[in-house]
PDB file of C-alpha atoms in Angstrom:
ATOM      1  CA  MET A   1      82.206 100.292 113.680  1.00 45.00           C
ATOM      2  CA  ALA A   2      81.791  97.065 115.621  1.00 49.00           C
ATOM      3  CA  ASN A   3      81.907  96.587 119.396  1.00 54.00           C
ATOM      4  CA  ARG A   4      83.899  99.154 121.416  1.00 59.00           C
ATOM      5  CA  LEU A   5      86.175  97.673 124.206  1.00 56.00           C
ATOM      6  CA  THR A   6      84.651  97.915 127.625  1.00 59.00           C
ATOM      7  CA  GLN A   7      87.304  95.621 129.107  1.00 59.00           C
ATOM      8  CA  ILE A   8      91.053  95.742 128.100  1.00 61.00           C
ATOM      9  CA  ALA A   9      92.372  92.524 129.607  1.00 61.00           C
ATOM     10  CA  THR A  10      90.070  89.996 127.709  1.00 65.00           C
ATOM     11  CA  ARG A  11      92.715  87.203 127.430  1.00 67.00           C
ATOM     12  CA  THR A  12      91.192  86.363 124.066  1.00 57.00           C
ATOM     13  CA  GLY A  13      94.496  87.087 122.403  1.00 58.00           C
ATOM     14  CA  ASP A  14      96.455  84.653 124.449  1.00 64.00           C
ATOM     15  CA  ASN A  15      96.426  82.245 121.643  1.00 67.00           C
ATOM     16  CA  GLY A  16      98.217  84.549 119.229  1.00 73.00           C
ATOM     17  CA  SER A  17      95.098  85.829 117.542  1.00 67.00           C
ATOM     18  CA  THR A  18      93.272  89.123 117.665  1.00 73.00           C
ATOM     19  CA  GLY A  19      89.829  90.369 116.884  1.00 73.00           C
ATOM     20  CA  LEU A  20      89.113  92.687 113.944  1.00 72.00           C
ATOM     21  CA  GLY A  21      86.289  95.190 113.876  1.00 80.00           C
ATOM     22  CA  ASP A  22      84.068  92.887 111.957  1.00 82.00           C
ATOM     23  CA  ASN A  23      84.470  90.221 114.765  1.00 79.00           C
ATOM     24  CA  THR A  24      86.633  87.983 112.679  1.00 83.00           C
ATOM     25  CA  ARG A  25      89.886  86.717 114.327  1.00 84.00           C
ATOM     26  CA  VAL A  26      93.287  86.834 112.646  1.00 73.00           C
ATOM     27  CA  SER A  27      96.850  86.143 113.600  1.00 69.00           C
ATOM     28  CA  LYS A  28      98.648  88.851 115.440  1.00 73.00           C
ATOM     29  CA  ASN A  29     101.333  88.255 112.832  1.00 75.00           C
ATOM     30  CA  SER A  30      99.029  89.048 109.793  1.00 89.00           C
ATOM     31  CA  LEU A  31      99.928  91.920 107.492  1.00 95.00           C
ATOM     32  CA  ARG A  32      96.599  93.698 108.506  1.00 92.00           C
ATOM     33  CA  VAL A  33      97.584  93.608 112.130  1.00 92.00           C
ATOM     34  CA  HIS A  34     101.096  94.844 111.229  1.00 96.00           C
ATOM     35  CA  ALA A  35      99.447  97.661 109.180  1.00 96.00           C
ATOM     36  CA  MET A  36      97.198  98.607 112.180  1.00 95.00           C
ATOM     37  CA  GLY A  37     100.140  98.487 114.531  1.00 96.00           C
ATOM     38  CA  ASP A  38     102.368 100.734 112.387  1.00 98.00           C
ATOM     39  CA  VAL A  39      99.619 103.282 111.994  1.00 98.00           C
ATOM     40  CA  ASP A  40      99.108 103.243 115.817  1.00 97.00           C
ATOM     41  CA  GLU A  41     102.845 103.634 116.473  1.00 98.00           C
ATOM     42  CA  LEU A  42     102.813 106.592 114.008  1.00 98.00           C
ATOM     43  CA  ASN A  43      99.930 108.088 115.859  1.00 98.00           C
ATOM     44  CA  SER A  44     101.792 107.609 119.141  1.00 98.00           C
ATOM     45  CA  HIS A  45     104.895 109.314 117.901  1.00 98.00           C
ATOM     46  CA  ILE A  46     102.826 112.254 116.568  1.00 98.00           C
ATOM     47  CA  GLY A  47     101.408 112.484 120.029  1.00 98.00           C
ATOM     48  CA  LEU A  48     104.925 112.716 121.390  1.00 98.00           C
ATOM     49  CA  LEU A  49     105.821 115.321 118.765  1.00 98.00           C
ATOM     50  CA  LEU A  50     102.900 117.409 120.041  1.00 98.00           C
ATOM     51  CA  CYS A  51     104.556 117.690 123.445  1.00 98.00           C
ATOM     52  CA  GLU A  52     107.089 120.075 121.810  1.00 97.00           C
ATOM     53  CA  ALA A  53     106.794 123.766 121.215  1.00 96.00           C
ATOM     54  CA  MET A  54     105.546 124.593 117.736  1.00 97.00           C
ATOM     55  CA  PRO A  55     103.502 127.138 115.802  1.00 96.00           C
ATOM     56  CA  GLU A  56      99.734 126.856 116.454  1.00 97.00           C
ATOM     57  CA  GLY A  57      99.034 126.145 112.768  1.00 97.00           C
ATOM     58  CA  VAL A  58     101.459 123.152 112.913  1.00 98.00           C
ATOM     59  CA  ARG A  59      99.915 121.933 116.131  1.00 98.00           C
ATOM     60  CA  SER A  60      96.273 122.024 114.833  1.00 98.00           C
ATOM     61  CA  LEU A  61      97.393 120.233 111.650  1.00 98.00           C
ATOM     62  CA  LEU A  62      99.035 117.411 113.539  1.00 98.00           C
ATOM     63  CA  VAL A  63      96.046 117.037 115.859  1.00 98.00           C
ATOM     64  CA  GLU A  64      93.831 116.630 112.751  1.00 98.00           C
ATOM     65  CA  VAL A  65      96.282 114.092 111.434  1.00 98.00           C
ATOM     66  CA  GLN A  66      95.997 112.079 114.533  1.00 98.00           C
ATOM     67  CA  HIS A  67      92.246 112.008 113.981  1.00 98.00           C
ATOM     68  CA  GLN A  68      92.719 110.801 110.472  1.00 98.00           C
ATOM     69  CA  LEU A  69      95.241 108.221 111.468  1.00 98.00           C
ATOM     70  CA  PHE A  70      92.576 106.853 113.916  1.00 96.00           C
ATOM     71  CA  ASN A  71      90.185 106.766 110.983  1.00 97.00           C
ATOM     72  CA  LEU A  72      92.804 104.866 108.999  1.00 98.00           C
ATOM     73  CA  GLY A  73      93.355 102.380 111.871  1.00 96.00           C
ATOM     74  CA  GLY A  74      89.606 101.813 112.048  1.00 94.00           C
ATOM     75  CA  GLU A  75      89.474 101.275 108.222  1.00 96.00           C
ATOM     76  CA  LEU A  76      92.217  98.744 108.463  1.00 96.00           C
ATOM     77  CA  SER A  77      90.523  96.977 111.396  1.00 94.00           C
ATOM     78  CA  ILE A  78      87.293  96.395 109.388  1.00 92.00           C
ATOM     79  CA  PRO A  79      88.004  94.819 106.021  1.00 91.00           C
ATOM     80  CA  GLY A  80      86.081  96.478 103.155  1.00 90.00           C
ATOM     81  CA  PHE A  81      85.154  99.517 105.346  1.00 92.00           C
ATOM     82  CA  GLU A  82      85.993 103.164 104.473  1.00 94.00           C
ATOM     83  CA  LEU A  83      86.638 105.747 107.153  1.00 95.00           C
ATOM     84  CA  LEU A  84      89.569 107.690 105.670  1.00 96.00           C
ATOM     85  CA  LYS A  85      88.188 110.012 102.937  1.00 97.00           C
ATOM     86  CA  PRO A  86      90.022 111.358  99.829  1.00 97.00           C
ATOM     87  CA  GLU A  87      89.455 114.909 101.195  1.00 98.00           C
ATOM     88  CA  ALA A  88      92.028 114.023 104.104  1.00 98.00           C
ATOM     89  CA  VAL A  89      94.665 113.573 101.302  1.00 98.00           C
ATOM     90  CA  LEU A  90      93.721 116.920  99.706  1.00 98.00           C
ATOM     91  CA  ALA A  91      94.103 118.541 103.101  1.00 98.00           C
ATOM     92  CA  LEU A  92      97.720 117.165 103.222  1.00 98.00           C
ATOM     93  CA  ASP A  93      98.310 118.441  99.788  1.00 98.00           C
ATOM     94  CA  GLN A  94      97.180 121.936 100.845  1.00 98.00           C
ATOM     95  CA  ALA A  95      99.371 121.771 103.974  1.00 98.00           C
ATOM     96  CA  LEU A  96     102.389 120.629 101.885  1.00 98.00           C
ATOM     97  CA  ALA A  97     101.944 123.607  99.437  1.00 98.00           C
ATOM     98  CA  GLU A  98     101.466 126.144 102.339  1.00 97.00           C
ATOM     99  CA  HIS A  99     104.542 125.005 104.301  1.00 97.00           C
ATOM    100  CA  ASN A 100     106.694 124.318 101.228  1.00 96.00           C
ATOM    101  CA  ALA A 101     106.201 127.931 100.226  1.00 96.00           C
ATOM    102  CA  THR A 102     107.865 129.242 103.317  1.00 95.00           C
ATOM    103  CA  LEU A 103     111.113 127.158 102.964  1.00 96.00           C
ATOM    104  CA  PRO A 104     114.265 127.639 100.840  1.00 94.00           C
ATOM    105  CA  ARG A 105     114.902 125.172  98.121  1.00 92.00           C
ATOM    106  CA  LEU A 106     117.074 122.163  99.234  1.00 89.00           C
ATOM    107  CA  ALA A 107     120.669 122.330  98.130  1.00 81.00           C
ATOM    108  CA  GLU A 108     121.645 118.845  99.365  1.00 87.00           C
ATOM    109  CA  PHE A 109     120.229 115.974 101.440  1.00 92.00           C
ATOM    110  CA  ILE A 110     119.497 116.841 105.041  1.00 93.00           C
ATOM    111  CA  LEU A 111     120.046 114.706 108.106  1.00 93.00           C
ATOM    112  CA  PRO A 112     117.158 113.797 110.467  1.00 95.00           C
ATOM    113  CA  ALA A 113     118.541 116.125 113.084  1.00 93.00           C
ATOM    114  CA  GLY A 114     118.218 119.676 114.489  1.00 94.00           C
ATOM    115  CA  THR A 115     115.876 120.511 117.242  1.00 95.00           C
ATOM    116  CA  ARG A 116     114.192 117.967 119.317  1.00 96.00           C
ATOM    117  CA  ALA A 117     110.866 118.722 117.605  1.00 97.00           C
ATOM    118  CA  ALA A 118     112.295 118.465 114.068  1.00 97.00           C
ATOM    119  CA  SER A 119     114.080 115.148 115.046  1.00 97.00           C
ATOM    120  CA  GLN A 120     110.810 113.778 116.339  1.00 98.00           C
ATOM    121  CA  ALA A 121     109.090 114.839 113.079  1.00 98.00           C
ATOM    122  CA  HIS A 122     111.819 112.801 111.216  1.00 98.00           C
ATOM    123  CA  VAL A 123     111.047 109.841 113.533  1.00 98.00           C
ATOM    124  CA  CYS A 124     107.315 110.219 112.597  1.00 98.00           C
ATOM    125  CA  ARG A 125     108.266 110.385 108.819  1.00 98.00           C
ATOM    126  CA  THR A 126     110.187 107.168 109.100  1.00 98.00           C
ATOM    127  CA  VAL A 127     107.379 105.419 110.802  1.00 98.00           C
ATOM    128  CA  ALA A 128     104.892 106.742 108.247  1.00 98.00           C
ATOM    129  CA  ARG A 129     107.090 105.253 105.480  1.00 98.00           C
ATOM    130  CA  ARG A 130     107.141 101.912 107.270  1.00 98.00           C
ATOM    131  CA  ALA A 131     103.316 102.085 107.651  1.00 98.00           C
ATOM    132  CA  GLU A 132     103.095 102.881 104.038  1.00 98.00           C
ATOM    133  CA  ARG A 133     105.090  99.921 103.035  1.00 98.00           C
ATOM    134  CA  THR A 134     103.066  97.646 105.179  1.00 98.00           C
ATOM    135  CA  VAL A 135      99.834  98.933 103.706  1.00 98.00           C
ATOM    136  CA  VAL A 136     101.261  98.325 100.190  1.00 98.00           C
ATOM    137  CA  ALA A 137     102.091  94.665 101.232  1.00 97.00           C
ATOM    138  CA  LEU A 138      98.634  94.311 102.572  1.00 97.00           C
ATOM    139  CA  GLU A 139      97.123  95.540  99.275  1.00 96.00           C
ATOM    140  CA  GLN A 140      98.805  92.701  97.456  1.00 95.00           C
ATOM    141  CA  GLN A 141      96.947  90.304  99.610  1.00 93.00           C
ATOM    142  CA  ASP A 142      93.620  92.034 100.402  1.00 93.00           C
ATOM    143  CA  ALA A 143      91.731  94.597  98.427  1.00 89.00           C
ATOM    144  CA  LEU A 144      92.045  98.130  99.918  1.00 93.00           C
ATOM    145  CA  LYS A 145      91.014 101.548  98.773  1.00 94.00           C
ATOM    146  CA  ASP A 146      93.762 103.838  97.424  1.00 96.00           C
ATOM    147  CA  THR A 147      93.189 106.547 100.090  1.00 97.00           C
ATOM    148  CA  PRO A 148      95.226 104.806 102.997  1.00 97.00           C
ATOM    149  CA  ARG A 149      98.251 104.352 100.619  1.00 97.00           C
ATOM    150  CA  HIS A 150      97.979 107.922  99.296  1.00 98.00           C
ATOM    151  CA  TYR A 151      97.499 109.424 102.770  1.00 98.00           C
ATOM    152  CA  LEU A 152     100.579 107.759 104.299  1.00 98.00           C
ATOM    153  CA  ASN A 153     102.581 108.697 101.312  1.00 98.00           C
ATOM    154  CA  ARG A 154     101.657 112.302 101.454  1.00 98.00           C
ATOM    155  CA  LEU A 155     101.937 112.420 105.297  1.00 98.00           C
ATOM    156  CA  SER A 156     105.513 111.236 105.169  1.00 98.00           C
ATOM    157  CA  ASP A 157     106.293 114.073 102.786  1.00 98.00           C
ATOM    158  CA  LEU A 158     104.475 116.595 104.995  1.00 98.00           C
ATOM    159  CA  LEU A 159     106.429 115.384 108.111  1.00 98.00           C
ATOM    160  CA  PHE A 160     109.737 115.917 106.244  1.00 98.00           C
ATOM    161  CA  VAL A 161     108.599 119.486 105.357  1.00 98.00           C
ATOM    162  CA  LEU A 162     107.326 120.122 108.924  1.00 98.00           C
ATOM    163  CA  ALA A 163     110.771 119.024 110.321  1.00 97.00           C
ATOM    164  CA  ARG A 164     112.301 121.792 108.145  1.00 97.00           C
ATOM    165  CA  VAL A 165     109.692 124.217 109.462  1.00 97.00           C
ATOM    166  CA  LEU A 166     110.411 123.213 113.081  1.00 97.00           C
ATOM    167  CA  ASN A 167     114.208 123.618 112.600  1.00 96.00           C
ATOM    168  CA  ARG A 168     113.672 127.126 111.459  1.00 95.00           C
ATOM    169  CA  MET A 169     111.194 128.037 114.394  1.00 91.00           C
ATOM    170  CA  ASP A 170     113.823 129.806 116.448  1.00 80.00           C
ATOM    171  CA  GLY A 171     116.190 130.867 113.732  1.00 85.00           C
ATOM    172  CA  GLY A 172     117.755 127.458 113.091  1.00 89.00           C
ATOM    173  CA  ASP A 173     118.339 125.615 109.760  1.00 91.00           C
ATOM    174  CA  ASP A 174     118.410 122.253 108.197  1.00 92.00           C
ATOM    175  CA  VAL A 175     121.357 120.027 109.175  1.00 89.00           C
ATOM    176  CA  TYR A 176     122.992 119.142 105.833  1.00 90.00           C
ATOM    177  CA  TRP A 177     124.781 115.953 104.986  1.00 91.00           C
ATOM    178  CA  LYS A 178     128.380 116.630 104.418  1.00 87.00           C
ATOM    179  CA  SER A 179     128.739 115.124 101.015  1.00 77.00           C
ATOM    180  CA  GLU A 180     131.914 115.171  98.900  1.00 76.00           C
ATOM    181  CA  ARG A 181     130.199 117.283  96.381  1.00 71.00           C
ATOM    182  CA  MET A 182     129.362 119.961  98.935  1.00 65.00           C
ATOM    183  CA  ALA A 183     132.913 119.846 100.220  1.00 69.00           C
ATOM    184  CA  ARG A 184     134.180 120.333  96.672  1.00 74.00           C
ATOM    185  CA  ASP A 185     131.801 123.150  96.035  1.00 74.00           C
ATOM    186  CA  ALA A 186     132.679 124.946  99.240  1.00 71.00           C
ATOM    187  CA  ALA A 187     136.359 124.676  98.588  1.00 75.00           C
ATOM    188  CA  ALA A 188     136.035 126.080  95.076  1.00 74.00           C
TER     189      ALA A 188
END
C-alpha cells in the first residue's frame, strides 16, 4: 500500500478531493470514494455489533470479517490492486453452511427485529447490500475484480443468517412479518 497516514488533519481535502492509495486525487463524491465509505461504514457497524454478547464462534467470524473488509477498503483505495482474496468468499460460504444447518427453515419473511444483537446484524446486512450496490455501480465505470462484489453479496447473506442465530441465542425466535397469508393459515 502507499503512504500510511501520520497526520490526520492534512487539510488537503478542503477542496472536495481526497487522495487514493496510489497518490491520485479524486472527488469525494466519486463512486470509488462512496464504495470505500460504504465498506468503512459496514465495518464500523460490525464493530458495534461486536459490543453485544454472542457465541465465541460468531465473534471470531465477525472479527475476521472486519479484517477482510479492511482489505476490501484498501483494494478499493488503490485502483487495480488486489487485497481481498477469493478464499475470503469461500470462508463466508463455509460459515453460511455451518450456521444455516442449525436454523429451522423459514416459513415467512422475517422482520429486522428481535434482540439488540440480531437487530444490529440486520443493520449490518442492509449496509452490506448498499456497499454491494455501490461496488456494482463502480464496476460499470472502472474495472474491478469479482471478489469484492462476491464478498459483499455473501456477507449480506451471512449477516441475515447470523441475525437469526443471535435471535435464538437465549431461546428467542425470528420476528415474523404478519402477512395476510399467515393470518389465513393460522385461522384455518
